[in-house]
Each structure stands twice: as C-alpha cells, then as structure tokens.
Short mmCIF file of C-alpha atoms and ligand atoms in Angstrom, two decimals:
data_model
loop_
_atom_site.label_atom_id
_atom_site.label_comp_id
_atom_site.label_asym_id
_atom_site.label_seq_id
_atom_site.Cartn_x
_atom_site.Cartn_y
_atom_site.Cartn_z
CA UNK A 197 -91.11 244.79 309.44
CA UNK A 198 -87.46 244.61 308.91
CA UNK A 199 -85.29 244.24 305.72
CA UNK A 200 -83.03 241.69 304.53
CA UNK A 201 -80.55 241.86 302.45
CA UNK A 202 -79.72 238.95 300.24
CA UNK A 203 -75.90 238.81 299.18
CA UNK A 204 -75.37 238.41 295.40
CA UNK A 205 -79.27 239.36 294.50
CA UNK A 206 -78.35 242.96 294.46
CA UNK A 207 -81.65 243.35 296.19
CA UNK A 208 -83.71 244.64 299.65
CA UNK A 209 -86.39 242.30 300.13
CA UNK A 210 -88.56 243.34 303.13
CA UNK A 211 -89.87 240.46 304.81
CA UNK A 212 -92.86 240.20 307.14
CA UNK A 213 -90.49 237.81 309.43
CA UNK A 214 -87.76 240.13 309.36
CA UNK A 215 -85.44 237.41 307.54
CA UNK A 216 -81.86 237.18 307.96
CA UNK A 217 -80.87 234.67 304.93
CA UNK A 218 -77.85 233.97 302.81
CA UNK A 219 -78.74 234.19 299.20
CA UNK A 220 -77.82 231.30 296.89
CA UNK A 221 -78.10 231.36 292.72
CA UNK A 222 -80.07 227.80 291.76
CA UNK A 223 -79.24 228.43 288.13
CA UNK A 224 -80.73 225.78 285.94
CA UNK A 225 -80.31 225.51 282.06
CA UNK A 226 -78.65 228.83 280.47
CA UNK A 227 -81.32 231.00 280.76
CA UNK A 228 -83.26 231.01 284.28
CA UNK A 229 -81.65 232.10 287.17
CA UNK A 230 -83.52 230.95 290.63
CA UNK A 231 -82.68 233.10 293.78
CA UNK A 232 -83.05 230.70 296.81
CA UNK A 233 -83.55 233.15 299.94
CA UNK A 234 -84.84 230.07 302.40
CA UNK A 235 -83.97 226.27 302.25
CA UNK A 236 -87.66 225.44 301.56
CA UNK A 237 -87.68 227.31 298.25
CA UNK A 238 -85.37 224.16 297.28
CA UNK A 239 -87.97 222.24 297.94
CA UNK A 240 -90.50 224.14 295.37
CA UNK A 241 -88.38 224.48 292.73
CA UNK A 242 -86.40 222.54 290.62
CA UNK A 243 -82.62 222.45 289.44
CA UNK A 244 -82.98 221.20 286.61
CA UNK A 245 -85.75 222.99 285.08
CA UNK A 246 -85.88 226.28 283.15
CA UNK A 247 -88.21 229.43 282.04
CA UNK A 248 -89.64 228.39 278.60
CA UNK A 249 -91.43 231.40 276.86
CA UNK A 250 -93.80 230.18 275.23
CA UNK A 251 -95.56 233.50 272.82
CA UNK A 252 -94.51 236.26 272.99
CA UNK A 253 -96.79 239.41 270.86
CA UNK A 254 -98.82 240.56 273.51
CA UNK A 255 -99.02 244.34 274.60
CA UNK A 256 -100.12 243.86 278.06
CA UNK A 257 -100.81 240.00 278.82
CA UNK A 258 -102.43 239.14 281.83
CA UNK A 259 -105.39 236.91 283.65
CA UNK A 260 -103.68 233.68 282.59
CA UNK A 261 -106.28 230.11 283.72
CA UNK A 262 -105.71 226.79 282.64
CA UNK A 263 -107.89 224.22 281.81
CA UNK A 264 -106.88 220.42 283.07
CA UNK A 265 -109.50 219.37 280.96
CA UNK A 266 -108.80 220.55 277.48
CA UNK A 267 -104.97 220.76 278.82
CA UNK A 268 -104.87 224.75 277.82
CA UNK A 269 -104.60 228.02 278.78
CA UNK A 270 -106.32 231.05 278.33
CA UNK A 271 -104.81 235.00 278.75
CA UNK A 272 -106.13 238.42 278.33
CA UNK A 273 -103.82 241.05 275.90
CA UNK A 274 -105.70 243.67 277.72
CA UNK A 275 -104.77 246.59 275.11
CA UNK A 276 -105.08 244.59 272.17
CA UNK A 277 -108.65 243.79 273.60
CA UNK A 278 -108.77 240.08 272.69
CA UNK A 279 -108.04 236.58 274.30
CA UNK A 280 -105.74 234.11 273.58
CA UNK A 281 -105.27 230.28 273.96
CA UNK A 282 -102.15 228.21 274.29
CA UNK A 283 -102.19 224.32 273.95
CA UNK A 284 -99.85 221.98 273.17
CA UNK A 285 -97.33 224.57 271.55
CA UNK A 286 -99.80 226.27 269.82
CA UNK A 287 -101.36 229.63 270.02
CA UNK A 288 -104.60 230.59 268.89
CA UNK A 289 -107.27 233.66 269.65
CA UNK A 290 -110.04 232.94 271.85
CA UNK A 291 -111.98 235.39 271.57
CA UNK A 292 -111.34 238.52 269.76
CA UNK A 293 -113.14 241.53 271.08
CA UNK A 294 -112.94 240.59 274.88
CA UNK A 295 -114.19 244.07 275.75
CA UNK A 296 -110.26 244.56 277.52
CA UNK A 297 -110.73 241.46 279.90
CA UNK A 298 -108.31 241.36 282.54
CA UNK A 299 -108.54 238.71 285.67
CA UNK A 300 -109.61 235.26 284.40
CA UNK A 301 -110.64 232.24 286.69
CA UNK A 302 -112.84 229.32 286.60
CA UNK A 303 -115.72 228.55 288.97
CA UNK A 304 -116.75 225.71 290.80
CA UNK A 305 -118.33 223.98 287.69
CA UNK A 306 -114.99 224.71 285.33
CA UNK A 307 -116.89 228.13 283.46
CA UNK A 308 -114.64 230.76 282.84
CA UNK A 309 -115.03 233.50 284.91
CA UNK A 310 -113.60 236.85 283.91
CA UNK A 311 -113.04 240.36 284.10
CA UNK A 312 -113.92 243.14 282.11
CA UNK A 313 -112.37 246.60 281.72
CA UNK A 314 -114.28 247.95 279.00
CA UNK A 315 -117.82 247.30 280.00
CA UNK A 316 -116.79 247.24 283.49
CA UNK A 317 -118.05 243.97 284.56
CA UNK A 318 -117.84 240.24 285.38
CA UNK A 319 -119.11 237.55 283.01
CA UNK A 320 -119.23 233.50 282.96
CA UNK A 321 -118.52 231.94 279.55
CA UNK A 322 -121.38 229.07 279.56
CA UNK A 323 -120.42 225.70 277.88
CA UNK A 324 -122.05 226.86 274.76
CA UNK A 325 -119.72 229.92 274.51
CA UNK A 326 -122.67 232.35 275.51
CA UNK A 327 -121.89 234.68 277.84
CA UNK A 328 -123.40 235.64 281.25
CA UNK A 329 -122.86 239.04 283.03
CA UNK A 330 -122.89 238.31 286.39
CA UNK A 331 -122.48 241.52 287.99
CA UNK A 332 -121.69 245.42 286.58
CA UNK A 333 -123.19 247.30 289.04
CA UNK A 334 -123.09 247.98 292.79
CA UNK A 335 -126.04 249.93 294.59
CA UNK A 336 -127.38 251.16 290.98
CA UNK A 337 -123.78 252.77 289.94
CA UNK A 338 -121.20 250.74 287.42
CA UNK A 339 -118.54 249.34 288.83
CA UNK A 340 -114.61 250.69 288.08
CA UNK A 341 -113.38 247.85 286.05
CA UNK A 342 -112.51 245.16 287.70
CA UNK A 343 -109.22 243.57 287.73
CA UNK A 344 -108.91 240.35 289.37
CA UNK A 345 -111.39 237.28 290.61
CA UNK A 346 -111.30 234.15 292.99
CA UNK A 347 -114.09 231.49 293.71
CA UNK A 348 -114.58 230.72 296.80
CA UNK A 349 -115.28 226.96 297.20
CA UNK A 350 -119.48 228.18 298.28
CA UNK A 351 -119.59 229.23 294.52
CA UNK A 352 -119.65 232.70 295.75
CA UNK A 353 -117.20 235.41 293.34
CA UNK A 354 -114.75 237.65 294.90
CA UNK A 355 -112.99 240.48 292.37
CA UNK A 356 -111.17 243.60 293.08
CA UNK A 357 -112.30 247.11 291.43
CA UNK A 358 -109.63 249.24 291.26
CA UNK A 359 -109.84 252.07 288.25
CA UNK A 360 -106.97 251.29 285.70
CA UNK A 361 -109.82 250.23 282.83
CA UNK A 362 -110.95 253.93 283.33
CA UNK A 363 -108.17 256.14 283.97
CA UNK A 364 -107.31 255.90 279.59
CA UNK A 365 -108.54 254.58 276.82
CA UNK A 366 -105.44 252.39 276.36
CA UNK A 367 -107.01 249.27 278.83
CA UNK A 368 -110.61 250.25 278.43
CA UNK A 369 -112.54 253.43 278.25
CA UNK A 370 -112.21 256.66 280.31
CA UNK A 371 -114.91 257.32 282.58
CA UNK A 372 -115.85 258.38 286.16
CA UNK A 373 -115.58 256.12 289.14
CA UNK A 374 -119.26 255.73 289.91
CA UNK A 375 -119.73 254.63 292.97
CA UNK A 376 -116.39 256.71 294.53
CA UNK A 377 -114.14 254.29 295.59
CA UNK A 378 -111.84 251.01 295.02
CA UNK A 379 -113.35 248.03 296.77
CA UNK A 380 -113.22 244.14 297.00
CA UNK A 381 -116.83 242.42 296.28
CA UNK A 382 -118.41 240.02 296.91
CA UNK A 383 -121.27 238.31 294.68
CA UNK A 384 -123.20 235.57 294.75
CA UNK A 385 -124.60 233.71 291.57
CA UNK A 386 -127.38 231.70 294.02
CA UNK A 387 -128.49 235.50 295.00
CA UNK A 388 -127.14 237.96 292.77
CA UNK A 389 -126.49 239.71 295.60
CA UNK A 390 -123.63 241.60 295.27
CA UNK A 391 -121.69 243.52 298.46
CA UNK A 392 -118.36 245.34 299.38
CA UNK A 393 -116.22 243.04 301.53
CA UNK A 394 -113.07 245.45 301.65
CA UNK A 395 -113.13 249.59 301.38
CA UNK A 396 -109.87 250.88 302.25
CA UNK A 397 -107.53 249.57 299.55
CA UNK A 398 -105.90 252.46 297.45
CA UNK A 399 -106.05 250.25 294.11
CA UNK A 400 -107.21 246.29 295.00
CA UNK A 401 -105.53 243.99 292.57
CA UNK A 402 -104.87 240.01 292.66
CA UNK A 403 -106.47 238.14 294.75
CA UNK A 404 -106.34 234.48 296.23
CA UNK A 405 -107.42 232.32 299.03
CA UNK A 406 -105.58 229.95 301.16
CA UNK A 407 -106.07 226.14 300.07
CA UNK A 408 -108.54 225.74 303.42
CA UNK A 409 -109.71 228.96 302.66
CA UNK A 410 -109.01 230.51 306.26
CA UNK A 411 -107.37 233.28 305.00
CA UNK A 412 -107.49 235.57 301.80
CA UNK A 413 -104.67 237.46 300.40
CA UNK A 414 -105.52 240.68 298.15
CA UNK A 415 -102.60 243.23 296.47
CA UNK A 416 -102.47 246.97 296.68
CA UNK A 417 -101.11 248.23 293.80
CA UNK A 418 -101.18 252.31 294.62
CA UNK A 419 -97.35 252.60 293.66
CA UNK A 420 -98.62 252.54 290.06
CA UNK A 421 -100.10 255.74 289.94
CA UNK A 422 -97.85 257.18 293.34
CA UNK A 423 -94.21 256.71 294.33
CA UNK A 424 -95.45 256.56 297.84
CA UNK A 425 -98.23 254.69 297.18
CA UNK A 426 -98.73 250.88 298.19
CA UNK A 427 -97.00 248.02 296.54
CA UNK A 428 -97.71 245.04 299.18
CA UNK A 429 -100.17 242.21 299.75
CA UNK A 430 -102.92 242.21 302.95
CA UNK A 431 -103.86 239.33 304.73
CA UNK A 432 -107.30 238.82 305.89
CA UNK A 433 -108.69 236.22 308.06
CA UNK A 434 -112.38 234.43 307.19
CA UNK A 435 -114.43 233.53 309.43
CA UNK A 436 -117.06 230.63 308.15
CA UNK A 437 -119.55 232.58 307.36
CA UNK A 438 -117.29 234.34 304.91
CA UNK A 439 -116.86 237.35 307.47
CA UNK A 440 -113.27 239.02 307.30
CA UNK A 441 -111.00 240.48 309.90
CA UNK A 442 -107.44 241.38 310.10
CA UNK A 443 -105.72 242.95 307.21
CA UNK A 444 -102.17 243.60 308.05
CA UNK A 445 -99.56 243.59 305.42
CA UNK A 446 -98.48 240.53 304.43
CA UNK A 447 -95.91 241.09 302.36
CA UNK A 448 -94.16 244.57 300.94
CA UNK A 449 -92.93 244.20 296.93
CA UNK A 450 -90.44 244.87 295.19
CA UNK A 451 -88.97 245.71 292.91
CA UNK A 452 -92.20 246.87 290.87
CA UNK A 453 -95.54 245.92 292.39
CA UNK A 454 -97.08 242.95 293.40
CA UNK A 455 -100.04 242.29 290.75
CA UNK A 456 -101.27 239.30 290.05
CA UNK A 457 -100.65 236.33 292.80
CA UNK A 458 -101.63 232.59 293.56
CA UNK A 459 -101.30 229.62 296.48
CA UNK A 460 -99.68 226.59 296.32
CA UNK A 461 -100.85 222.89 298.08
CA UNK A 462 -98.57 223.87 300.55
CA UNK A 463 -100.37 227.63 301.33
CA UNK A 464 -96.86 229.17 299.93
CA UNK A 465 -97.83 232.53 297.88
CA UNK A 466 -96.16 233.42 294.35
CA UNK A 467 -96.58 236.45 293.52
CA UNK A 468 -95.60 238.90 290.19
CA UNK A 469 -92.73 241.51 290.58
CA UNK A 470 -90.67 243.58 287.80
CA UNK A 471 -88.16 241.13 288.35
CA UNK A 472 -90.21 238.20 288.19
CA UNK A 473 -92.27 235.41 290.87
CA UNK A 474 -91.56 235.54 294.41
CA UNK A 475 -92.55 233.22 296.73
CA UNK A 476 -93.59 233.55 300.36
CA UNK A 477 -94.12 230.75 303.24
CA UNK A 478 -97.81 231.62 304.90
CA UNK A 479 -95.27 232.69 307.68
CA UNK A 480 -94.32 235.44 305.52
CA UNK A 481 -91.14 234.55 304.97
CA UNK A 482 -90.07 235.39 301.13
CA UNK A 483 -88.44 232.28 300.05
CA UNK A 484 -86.79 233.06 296.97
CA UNK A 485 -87.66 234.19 293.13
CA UNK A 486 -87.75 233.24 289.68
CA UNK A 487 -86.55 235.56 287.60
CA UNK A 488 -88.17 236.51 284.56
CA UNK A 489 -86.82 238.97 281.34
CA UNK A 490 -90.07 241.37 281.11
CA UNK A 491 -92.37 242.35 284.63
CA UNK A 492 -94.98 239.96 285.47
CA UNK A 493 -98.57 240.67 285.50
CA UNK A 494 -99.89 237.38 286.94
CA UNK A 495 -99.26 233.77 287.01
CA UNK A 496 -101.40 230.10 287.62
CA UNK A 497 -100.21 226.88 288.25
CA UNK A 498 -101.80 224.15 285.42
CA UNK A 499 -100.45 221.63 283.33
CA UNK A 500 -101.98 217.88 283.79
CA UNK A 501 -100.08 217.51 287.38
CA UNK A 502 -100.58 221.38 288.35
CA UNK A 503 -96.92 221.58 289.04
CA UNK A 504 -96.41 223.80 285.85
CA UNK A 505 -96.34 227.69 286.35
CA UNK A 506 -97.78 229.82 283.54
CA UNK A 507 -96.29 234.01 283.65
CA UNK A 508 -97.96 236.11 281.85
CA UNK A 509 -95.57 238.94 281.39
CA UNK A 510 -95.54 242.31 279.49
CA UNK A 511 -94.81 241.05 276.14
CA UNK A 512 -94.76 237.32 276.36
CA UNK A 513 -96.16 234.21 278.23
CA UNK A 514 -93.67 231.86 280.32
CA UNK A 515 -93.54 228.66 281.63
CA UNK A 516 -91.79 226.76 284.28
CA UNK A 517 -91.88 223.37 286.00
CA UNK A 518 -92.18 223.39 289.95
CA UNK A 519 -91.46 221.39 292.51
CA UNK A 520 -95.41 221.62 294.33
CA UNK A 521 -98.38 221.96 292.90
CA UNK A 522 -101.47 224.51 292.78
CA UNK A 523 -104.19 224.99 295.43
CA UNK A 524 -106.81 226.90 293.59
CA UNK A 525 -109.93 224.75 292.15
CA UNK A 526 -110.81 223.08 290.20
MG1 MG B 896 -104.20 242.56 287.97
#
C-alpha cells in the first residue's frame, strides 16, 4: 500500500492502488468544497451543487435510511436515545425511546430494520409500527450492541457487533461482552438461525455489499479506542452460497475513522471520515471527498432519483446532490 499525496488537500491519503494524482478544488456554491483526487470523481459529483444541512440538534446522529416511498428519512441521535424523521424540510421524532438505536436499514419488503445499543439487539418495525426482535442473542449469550446492518438481496440480515453500546452508559448501558468477542452475523428471518460470518475484526462497524453482491465491504474502527488500532475497510469476496473469503484491506482512513459507508450503481464506495465522504473506485482507488464541517458517522443515498446523499454528522444532518445514484435496495 503506498501513499499519495494530494497537493493543496493538505492531506496523506493511502490508497490501495498506490495513487499518484494531482489534487483539484471543485468548489461549488460558498460553502462546499469538493476535493477531486481522480477524473472519475467528476463524473459523481456535481459543480454546481452544494452541502445543505438540513437539522442540526443531535448529540451523536447516525444510521440515516430513506424511504422512496413516503420520500423521508429516518436517523438515530444515539445519546439522546430517540429517532428522528426528516421530510420535505421538516423534522419530526420518530420514535422517542429507541432504546440508543444505531445502524438503520430496510429489508427486502421496505421494514425498517435497525440496531439497538441499549437492549443489544436487532428489530423490524412491522407496517403497523409493532416491533419485532429479530435476533439478541448468539449461542444463549447477548450480543455486544450492534452497530450497523445490510440485507442481503436472499432476505438474510448481516450486522456488525462491536462493543461501543457497552463500554458507557452515554450510547447504551455498561455491561460485559457476553459471548467474548466482536463479530459480523449473519441471521436469517426464514430460520432464525443466527451465525458468525467474520471473527477477527478489532471493532466491526459499517457495512455494505456490492450492487451484484459479489463482494462485501465491512469497517474496522479499533483507532477509536487505540492510536494503533484499525481505521480501514476489508473486502470480502461471496461466494453464492453466501460463503466469504478474502479480507484484505480495502481501504486505510483518514483522517478519523471510517464508520459508516455505502455503494453506488456504479460499485464506487463513500465512506464517513472526520473530514467528511470519501469515495473509492471498487479498484480502490480514492477518488476524491466531500468535505463536511462536523465528522461523519454514516451516510445513504435517497431522494426520489437516489442521487441525493444524506450525512449524518456529529451534530447535524447534511445533504448533497450527486452525480450517480445508490445501489442498496430497495
Ligand atoms: Mg457505525
């Protein structure tokens, strides 16, 4: 892995290609600055769009998932343990008392799916507005509190466990890592089988597919709680029968830590930095950033045509337009 450094961004981006670049400022509007590290980043972005922020009030936001058919998007304020919902300029709570939900998706019939810290489990929000736990417990012992969550397109649930909903009281509830470790599951509504799919991740984060599925990309966030400690995103390869293999670093951070990430049409990952999104080609070439004033958390494409980014960050939620469109369903 070499490094390359980008004149006039002031930063060391290591890239899995080993990129030699020129940096060029797309600046658009007065307030968003877009770093363009590779010509196809042009092609993702726009010049003439800009970073809206759209609330800001949140003590940590996070777990943002829109809704094409209600046009509007839900987040976790993981401290302030509630939900909240943005449409059409307006921002309302969701649900109050979310039990610190973190990771939000939707499954392959449109319920929300989402993460728990503070009972340390996964539920599905039925149509009614009931709630489902789908899994809080692996071999008998509670799970951590899991973070993130993708469905795969066999309906099946994939989430990370790492322990930040247990380490205070400030994101969830202190408590004992049950089962001794941080792992990637798998679970399976059809079954309710649940199983570990990845073991040696320091502390698993986001996590996303690529549009045909073929590979899945999951964070390692151990900087947070180590200066040494991991701040990059794996790559693992899946077989058809949901069987994984590889697991090389895709992709090393920074500044900050990689967090919360998602795939475009085009299999191009953004992913969450103290700085703001960066982008990556599948050949792991980073392709530029959008900066953003407060760290990013996480971050889903929605809007009507998909081609909008929502940034949940720190304090506030953002929005810009794009230039391609999001792969995850539905
Ligand atoms: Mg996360």
């Amino acid at each position: 892995m070499l490094s390359a450094r980008c004149a006039g961004s002031q930063r060391t981006l290591k890239t899995f290609a080993g990129q030699r670049c020129k940096c060029m400022i797309r600046t658009s509007g007065i307030r968003n600055e877009i770093e363009v590290y590779d010509e196809r980043f042009l092609y993702l972005t726009l010049g003439n769009a800009w970073v809206e922020k759209l609330y800001t009030g949140t003590l940590w936001a996070e777990g943002p998932v829109y809704f094409a058919d209600g046009d509007y998007l839900i987040w976790s304020d993981i401290p302030n343990n509630r939900m909240l919902r943005w449409a059409g300029g307006h921002v309302s709570v969701f649900r109050d008392w979310s039990n610190n939900s973190n990771g939000n998706t939707r499954d392959r019939q449109g319920r929300l799916i989402s993460c728990e810290h503070g009972t340390r489990r996964v539920t599905r929000t039925e149509p009614d507005g009931s709630i489902t736990v789908l899994v809080d417990r692996f071999r008998g012992k509670r799970l951590n509190s899991p973070n993130d969550v993708v469905v795969k397109s066999d309906g099946t649930v994939w989430f990370t466990d790492p322990p930040y909903g247990i380490l205070s009281d400030y994101e969830g509830q202190v408590g004992d890592s049950e089962y001794g470790g941080c792992y990637v599951f798998r679970f399976d509504p059809a079954t309710g089988a649940v199983e570990s799919v990845i073991e040696d991740f320091n502390k698993p984060n986001g996590i996303a597919f690529s549009p045909d599925e073929s590979r899945l990309y999951v964070v390692d966030t151990g900087r947070s709680h180590s200066p040494d400690g991991e701040h990059h995103i794996r790559v693992f390869f899946v077989d058809a029968y949901g069987g994984l293999s590889g697991g090389e670093v895709f992709a090393e951070i920074s500044p900050g830590i990689p967090d919360g990430l998602r795939v475009d049409v085009g299999g191009n990952i953004w992913t969450s930095a103290e700085d703001g999104v960066h982008c990556y080609a599948p050949d792991g070439v980073c392709l530029g950033k959008i900066r953003i004033p407060e760290p990013v958390s996480n971050l889903t494409f929605g809007g009507p045509k998909r081609n909008r980014l929502f940034i949940t960050a720190t304090t506030s939620l953002y929005a810009v337009y794009v230039a391609t469109t999001g792969a995850q369903r539905p």
